[in-house]
Coordinates of C-alpha atoms and ligand atoms in Angstrom, one line a residue:
M1 CA -24.5 16.7 -18.4
R2 CA -25.4 19.2 -15.7
L3 CA -24.0 18.9 -12.4
F4 CA -25.4 20.1 -9.5
V5 CA -22.1 20.6 -6.8
T6 CA -22.3 21.5 -3.0
G7 CA -19.3 22.3 -1.5
G8 CA -17.5 22.7 -4.6
A9 CA -15.2 25.7 -3.3
G10 CA -13.8 23.4 -0.4
F11 CA -11.1 20.8 -0.3
I12 CA -12.6 18.3 -2.3
G13 CA -15.2 19.5 -3.7
S14 CA -13.1 21.9 -5.9
H15 CA -10.6 19.2 -6.5
Y16 CA -13.5 17.6 -8.2
V17 CA -15.2 20.3 -10.2
N18 CA -12.1 20.9 -11.5
A19 CA -11.3 17.5 -12.5
I20 CA -14.5 17.7 -14.6
L21 CA -13.4 21.0 -15.9
A22 CA -10.5 19.2 -17.1
G23 CA -12.5 16.5 -18.5
R24 CA -10.4 13.9 -16.8
Y25 CA -13.1 11.8 -16.2
P26 CA -15.0 10.0 -19.6
G27 CA -17.6 12.0 -21.0
T28 CA -17.2 15.1 -19.5
E29 CA -15.5 16.9 -21.6
D30 CA -18.8 19.1 -22.3
A31 CA -20.1 18.7 -18.8
H32 CA -21.6 21.7 -17.1
V33 CA -21.2 22.7 -13.9
T34 CA -23.1 24.2 -11.1
V35 CA -21.4 24.9 -7.7
L36 CA -23.5 26.0 -4.8
D37 CA -21.3 27.0 -1.4
K38 CA -21.9 29.3 0.9
L39 CA -18.2 30.4 1.2
T40 CA -17.7 29.8 4.9
Y41 CA -14.2 30.1 6.8
A42 CA -13.3 26.9 4.6
G43 CA -14.9 27.9 0.9
N44 CA -12.1 29.4 -1.3
L45 CA -12.8 30.6 -4.9
D46 CA -8.9 30.5 -5.2
N47 CA -9.3 26.9 -5.5
L48 CA -11.9 27.0 -8.5
G49 CA -10.8 26.7 -12.0
F50 CA -12.0 29.5 -14.3
D51 CA -14.4 28.8 -16.6
P52 CA -17.1 30.8 -17.7
F53 CA -19.1 28.6 -20.3
R54 CA -19.1 25.3 -18.1
L55 CA -18.7 26.6 -14.3
T56 CA -21.7 28.5 -13.0
F57 CA -20.2 29.6 -9.3
V58 CA -23.3 30.7 -7.2
R59 CA -22.7 31.8 -3.5
G60 CA -25.2 30.5 -1.2
D61 CA -26.3 27.6 2.0
I62 CA -27.8 24.6 1.0
C63 CA -30.2 25.0 3.6
D64 CA -32.1 28.0 1.7
E65 CA -35.2 26.0 0.3
D66 CA -35.8 28.6 -2.6
L67 CA -32.6 29.6 -3.3
V68 CA -31.9 25.8 -4.1
M69 CA -35.3 25.3 -6.0
S70 CA -34.4 28.4 -8.3
L71 CA -31.2 27.0 -9.3
L72 CA -32.0 22.8 -9.2
P73 CA -34.4 22.3 -12.3
G74 CA -32.3 21.1 -15.6
H75 CA -29.6 19.3 -13.6
D76 CA -29.4 15.5 -13.9
A77 CA -27.6 15.2 -10.8
V78 CA -26.3 16.3 -7.6
V79 CA -22.8 15.4 -6.0
H80 CA -22.8 16.8 -2.4
F81 CA -19.8 17.6 -0.6
A82 CA -21.3 20.9 1.5
A83 CA -20.8 19.9 4.9
E84 CA -18.8 21.0 7.9
S85 CA -15.9 19.2 8.4
H86 CA -13.8 19.3 11.5
V87 CA -14.0 17.6 14.1
D88 CA -12.9 19.7 16.5
R89 CA -15.0 22.6 15.8
S90 CA -17.8 20.0 16.4
I91 CA -16.3 19.7 20.0
T92 CA -16.1 23.1 20.5
G93 CA -19.8 24.0 18.6
A94 CA -22.3 21.5 17.4
A95 CA -25.0 23.8 15.9
A96 CA -23.7 24.9 12.4
F97 CA -23.0 20.9 11.8
A98 CA -26.3 19.8 13.0
R99 CA -27.6 23.0 10.3
T100 CA -25.4 22.1 7.2
N101 CA -24.7 18.7 7.5
V102 CA -28.6 17.2 8.8
L103 CA -30.8 20.4 7.8
G104 CA -28.8 21.2 4.6
T105 CA -28.5 17.9 3.5
Q106 CA -32.6 17.3 3.5
V107 CA -33.1 20.5 1.8
L108 CA -31.2 19.3 -1.1
L109 CA -32.9 16.1 -1.3
D110 CA -36.5 17.4 -1.1
C111 CA -35.7 20.0 -3.1
A112 CA -33.8 17.1 -5.9
R113 CA -37.0 14.7 -5.5
R114 CA -39.3 17.9 -6.0
A115 CA -37.1 19.0 -9.5
G116 CA -36.9 15.4 -11.0
V117 CA -33.0 15.1 -10.4
G118 CA -31.9 12.2 -11.8
R119 CA -29.3 11.3 -9.9
F120 CA -28.1 11.6 -6.2
V121 CA -24.6 11.1 -4.5
H122 CA -23.7 12.1 -0.9
V123 CA -19.9 12.2 0.1
S124 CA -20.1 10.9 3.6
T125 CA -17.7 9.6 5.8
D126 CA -15.9 6.3 7.7
E127 CA -16.6 8.2 10.7
V128 CA -20.2 7.4 10.9
Y129 CA -19.1 3.6 12.0
G130 CA -17.5 5.1 14.6
S131 CA -13.9 3.8 16.0
I132 CA -12.6 0.1 15.6
D133 CA -9.4 -1.8 16.9
H134 CA -9.0 -4.9 14.9
T135 CA -10.5 -5.8 11.2
S136 CA -12.3 -3.3 9.0
W137 CA -15.8 -1.6 8.6
T138 CA -17.4 -3.3 5.6
E139 CA -20.6 -1.3 4.5
S140 CA -23.4 -3.5 6.7
W141 CA -21.6 -2.4 9.8
P142 CA -23.9 -0.1 12.3
L143 CA -23.8 2.9 12.7
S144 CA -21.9 4.5 15.7
P145 CA -20.6 7.7 15.4
N146 CA -18.9 9.0 18.5
S147 CA -18.3 13.2 17.6
P148 CA -20.7 15.6 17.0
Y149 CA -19.6 15.7 13.3
A150 CA -19.8 12.0 12.7
A151 CA -22.6 12.0 14.4
S152 CA -24.3 15.2 11.8
K153 CA -23.2 12.8 8.9
A154 CA -24.8 9.6 10.7
A155 CA -28.2 11.4 9.8
S156 CA -27.3 13.0 6.7
D157 CA -26.4 9.2 5.7
L158 CA -29.9 8.2 7.2
L159 CA -31.8 10.5 5.7
V160 CA -29.9 10.2 1.7
Q161 CA -31.3 6.0 2.3
A162 CA -34.7 7.6 3.3
Y163 CA -35.5 9.3 0.0
H164 CA -34.4 6.6 -1.7
R165 CA -36.8 4.3 -0.1
T166 CA -39.7 6.3 0.6
H167 CA -39.8 8.6 -3.0
G168 CA -37.1 6.5 -5.1
L169 CA -34.9 9.0 -5.5
A170 CA -31.8 7.6 -6.9
T171 CA -29.3 8.2 -4.0
S172 CA -25.8 6.6 -3.2
V173 CA -23.8 7.4 -0.4
T174 CA -19.9 7.4 -0.9
R175 CA -18.0 6.5 2.5
C176 CA -14.7 7.6 2.4
S177 CA -11.4 7.5 5.0
N178 CA -9.0 10.5 5.7
N179 CA -8.2 12.8 2.4
Y180 CA -4.9 14.8 1.8
G181 CA -3.0 16.6 -1.3
T182 CA -3.2 20.6 -2.2
H183 CA -5.5 23.0 -1.3
Q184 CA -6.9 21.4 2.0
F185 CA -7.8 24.0 4.8
P186 CA -4.5 24.0 7.4
E187 CA -6.6 22.6 10.1
K188 CA -6.8 19.2 9.3
I189 CA -3.5 16.8 11.0
I190 CA -1.5 17.4 7.2
P191 CA -2.0 21.2 6.5
L192 CA -1.3 21.8 9.7
F193 CA 1.9 20.2 10.4
I194 CA 3.2 21.2 7.5
T195 CA 2.3 24.7 7.7
N196 CA 3.8 25.0 11.2
L197 CA 7.0 23.4 10.4
L198 CA 7.7 25.2 7.1
D199 CA 7.0 28.5 9.6
G200 CA 9.1 27.4 12.3
Q201 CA 6.4 26.6 14.9
D202 CA 5.7 22.8 16.4
I203 CA 3.4 20.6 15.6
P204 CA 0.7 19.7 18.4
L205 CA 0.1 15.5 18.7
Y206 CA -3.3 14.4 20.3
G207 CA -2.8 11.9 23.2
D208 CA -0.2 9.3 23.2
G209 CA -0.1 9.7 18.9
M210 CA -1.1 6.3 18.3
N211 CA -4.3 6.9 16.7
V212 CA -4.6 5.7 13.5
R213 CA -6.1 6.9 10.0
E214 CA -6.4 5.4 6.9
W215 CA -5.3 7.6 4.1
L216 CA -6.7 8.5 0.0
H217 CA -4.6 11.1 -2.5
V218 CA -8.2 13.4 -3.0
S219 CA -7.2 12.8 -6.7
D220 CA -8.6 8.9 -6.1
H221 CA -11.2 10.3 -3.5
C222 CA -12.9 12.2 -6.8
R223 CA -12.7 9.4 -9.2
A224 CA -14.3 7.3 -6.6
V225 CA -17.0 9.8 -6.1
H226 CA -17.2 10.1 -10.4
L227 CA -17.2 6.1 -10.6
V228 CA -20.4 6.2 -8.2
L229 CA -22.2 8.6 -10.0
T230 CA -21.9 7.2 -13.6
H231 CA -21.7 3.5 -12.4
G232 CA -23.1 3.1 -9.0
A233 CA -26.6 1.3 -8.3
P234 CA -29.4 3.8 -6.6
G235 CA -29.7 2.9 -3.1
E236 CA -25.9 1.3 -2.4
I237 CA -23.7 3.1 -0.1
Y238 CA -19.8 2.7 -1.0
N239 CA -16.7 2.4 1.3
V240 CA -13.8 4.2 -0.3
G241 CA -10.6 3.4 1.9
G242 CA -7.0 4.6 0.7
G243 CA -5.4 0.8 2.3
R244 CA -2.8 2.7 3.9
E245 CA -3.0 2.8 8.0
L246 CA -0.9 5.4 9.8
S247 CA -0.2 5.8 13.2
N248 CA -0.2 10.2 13.9
R249 CA 3.0 9.8 15.5
E250 CA 4.4 7.8 12.2
L251 CA 2.8 10.6 9.7
A252 CA 4.2 13.1 11.9
E253 CA 7.6 11.4 11.7
R254 CA 7.3 11.7 7.7
L255 CA 6.5 15.0 7.8
L256 CA 9.2 15.9 10.2
D257 CA 11.1 13.8 7.6
G258 CA 9.4 15.5 4.3
V259 CA 9.9 19.2 5.7
G260 CA 13.4 18.7 6.8
A261 CA 12.8 18.8 10.6
S262 CA 13.7 16.7 13.7
W263 CA 11.6 15.0 16.2
D264 CA 11.9 18.2 18.5
R265 CA 9.3 19.9 17.1
V266 CA 6.9 18.2 18.3
R267 CA 4.5 19.4 21.1
W268 CA 2.4 16.5 23.0
V269 CA -0.9 18.1 24.1
A270 CA -3.9 16.7 25.4
D271 CA -6.0 14.5 23.9
R272 CA -9.3 15.1 21.4
K273 CA -12.5 15.0 23.3
G274 CA -14.2 11.3 22.6
H275 CA -11.1 11.0 20.4
D276 CA -11.6 7.7 17.9
R277 CA -9.0 4.9 17.9
R278 CA -8.9 3.5 15.2
Y279 CA -10.4 3.7 11.4
S280 CA -10.1 1.5 8.7
L281 CA -12.4 1.0 5.9
D282 CA -13.1 -2.6 3.7
S283 CA -13.7 -1.4 0.8
T284 CA -13.7 -4.7 -1.3
K285 CA -17.6 -3.5 -2.8
I286 CA -16.2 -0.6 -5.1
E287 CA -13.3 -2.5 -5.8
K288 CA -15.0 -5.5 -7.4
E289 CA -18.1 -3.6 -8.4
L290 CA -17.1 -1.0 -9.9
G291 CA -13.5 -1.5 -10.3
F292 CA -12.1 1.2 -8.4
A293 CA -8.4 1.1 -6.9
P294 CA -6.2 3.8 -5.7
E295 CA -3.5 5.5 -7.7
V296 CA -1.4 7.5 -5.9
P297 CA 1.2 5.8 -4.0
F298 CA 1.0 7.2 0.2
E299 CA 4.4 8.3 -0.5
R300 CA 4.6 10.3 -3.8
G301 CA 1.3 12.0 -2.6
L302 CA 2.5 12.7 0.5
A303 CA 5.5 14.6 -1.1
D304 CA 3.9 16.4 -3.7
T305 CA 1.5 17.5 -0.6
V306 CA 4.4 18.9 1.1
R307 CA 6.1 21.0 -2.1
W308 CA 2.7 22.3 -2.6
Y309 CA 2.3 24.2 0.6
R310 CA 6.1 24.8 0.5
D311 CA 5.5 27.1 -2.9
N312 CA 2.2 28.4 -2.4
R313 CA 2.0 30.3 0.7
W314 CA 0.1 33.1 -1.2
W315 CA -2.8 30.5 -0.6
W316 CA -2.4 29.3 2.8
E317 CA -1.1 32.2 4.9
P318 CA -4.1 34.7 4.8
V319 CA -6.4 31.7 5.5
K320 CA -4.5 30.6 8.6
K321 CA -4.1 34.5 10.0
R322 CA -8.0 34.6 9.6
A323 CA -8.5 31.2 11.4
E324 CA -5.8 32.3 14.0
L325 CA -7.4 35.5 14.7
E326 CA -10.6 34.8 14.6
A327 CA -9.9 32.3 17.5
A328 CA -7.9 34.4 19.9
W329 CA -11.2 36.7 19.6
Q330 CA -12.9 34.0 20.8
T331 CA -10.6 33.3 23.6
P332 CA -11.7 35.5 26.3
G333 CA -9.5 37.8 27.7
R334 CA -6.8 37.2 25.0
V335 CA -7.2 39.9 22.5
R336 CA -8.5 43.1 23.2
A337 CA -10.1 45.7 20.9
G338 CA -7.2 48.5 20.2
A339 CA -4.6 45.9 21.2
Ligands
NAD401 P1 -14.2 21.3 3.6 O1 -13.9 22.0 4.9 O2 -13.0 21.6 2.8 O3 -15.0 22.2 2.4 C1 -16.8 21.9 2.9 C2 -17.3 23.4 1.7 O4 -18.8 23.2 2.1 C3 -16.7 24.5 1.8 O5 -16.4 25.1 0.7 C4 -17.8 25.4 2.2 O6 -17.9 26.7 2.4 C5 -19.0 24.8 1.9 N1 -20.0 24.7 3.0 C6 -20.2 24.7 4.2 N2 -21.2 25.1 4.5 C7 -22.2 25.0 3.4 C8 -23.4 25.7 3.4 N3 -24.2 25.4 4.6 N4 -23.5 25.7 2.2 C9 -23.7 25.8 1.1 N5 -22.0 25.4 1.2 C10 -21.8 25.1 2.1 O7 -14.7 19.9 3.5 P2 -13.9 18.8 2.6 O8 -12.7 18.2 3.3 O9 -13.9 19.1 1.4 O10 -15.3 17.6 2.6 C11 -16.3 17.5 2.1 C12 -16.7 16.5 1.9 O11 -15.9 15.2 2.1 C13 -17.2 16.5 3.3 O12 -18.3 16.0 3.5 C14 -17.2 15.6 4.5 O13 -18.0 15.1 5.1 C15 -17.2 14.5 3.8 N6 -15.4 13.7 3.9 C16 -14.5 14.5 4.1 C17 -13.0 13.8 4.5 C18 -11.4 14.9 4.6 O14 -10.5 13.6 5.0 N7 -11.2 15.8 4.2 C19 -12.9 12.2 4.2 C20 -14.1 11.7 4.0 C21 -15.9 12.3 3.8
DAU402 O1 -12.0 10.2 8.4 C1 -12.4 11.0 7.5 C2 -12.5 12.2 8.1 O2 -11.1 12.7 8.5 C3 -13.4 13.4 7.6 O3 -14.8 12.4 7.5 C4 -13.5 14.5 8.1 O4 -13.9 15.7 7.7 C5 -12.2 14.7 8.3 O5 -11.7 15.9 9.1 C6 -11.2 13.7 8.9 O6 -11.2 13.7 10.2 P1 -10.1 13.6 11.3 O7 -10.7 13.9 12.5 O8 -9.6 11.8 11.1 O9 -8.9 14.4 10.7 P2 -7.9 15.5 11.5 O10 -6.9 15.8 10.7 O11 -8.8 16.6 12.2 O12 -7.5 15.0 12.4 C7 -6.4 13.5 12.0 C8 -5.7 12.5 13.4 O13 -4.7 13.7 13.8 C9 -6.6 12.8 14.7 O14 -6.7 10.9 15.3 C10 -6.2 13.8 15.3 C11 -5.3 14.0 15.4 N1 -4.1 15.3 15.2 C12 -5.2 16.7 14.6 C13 -5.0 17.9 14.7 C14 -5.7 18.3 13.9 C15 -3.5 15.1 16.1 O15 -2.9 15.0 16.6 N2 -3.1 16.9 16.3 C16 -3.6 17.8 15.9 O16 -3.2 19.4 16.0

């Protein structure tokens, strides 16, 4: 099996590639993986295992049609993780989201069609459904995205389905809930809060802290993506939920406990614009049709994640410092040349 994985140096993509290289899924012992990744701020080569015989890494942009066309022929499947993925960044600047998430997906679809690639799995998100106060979304729920990030992912989902219907490309879409685990860039709530607490800093809770997210360990998500690749039906969409809903306030309490800090480290800050109140997926379809069930209990997964960040400062300190400096440079008057 020859897999073409986009965004394989990011958080979820690298867990997926490393699982393939480790032969963790049946039939992947001899699989070869080509990773195409632009190495944006979120991409990190330290995330990827090294295997010169089974892994080819290419630094490049999924929007670069000539590059993608030069790489893709000969692969059996595309697993598409590459995206701009952080909601807050999409609120301050949406251009990169439209470009990578929409145009980049279209370029990949077109190249996959021209190269005759047999399978295409598009990794999407529950955020395309919007926000839900009660009950849970099934796959047939109408799309109602709120943030520019979610809108760009919804647009890419529609393109994927259009390439299936129009060109017969064997695509499937996965829509997953919030992931957590090791190697997640420290801008998303769990790694940001853990690393702030380890550094003796406060943690910023948005609004009233009662927004609810459904958590899934990244290893469970990757297993679901591979199940969809190998056993999913072309043209279908699969929700992948963790089943564990927590308000941000409850999550903050668990993280404070995990690091041994008290509630006085919480700083209440202005709410995110257009902040979705609650996400909740109905994952019956993937459970019944593909036999998927999450395996990592939340308490164990969270404790392992806290331990990993405590033991691996070398990984997150430089990337976090660079992100803080970049943010400071973008705020007029905060940092001056030579200061
Ligand atoms: P991430 O931000 O950690 O990684 C994204 C990767 O894509 C990085 O390695 C980056 O360098 C690469 N990339 C960005 N633009 C690129 C471009 N133009 N060309 C090539 N590579 C590019 O993201 P993640 O959290 O690992 O998310 C992966 C996918 O899963 C995304 O599509 C995201 O929408 C989806 N998803 C994420 C979550 C979550 O909780 N993190 C949940 C559901 C779905
Ligand atoms: O639901 C899946 C989505 O989960 C993915 O598609 C996205 O790529 C991923 O980033 C994530 O989006 P969220 O917006 O839910 O994740 P984030 O970690 O940014 O925020 C989680 C919740 O925590 C949200 O309600 C906002 C809140 N929050 C976040 C940050 C960064 C805070 O209260 N303080 C913070 O500093």
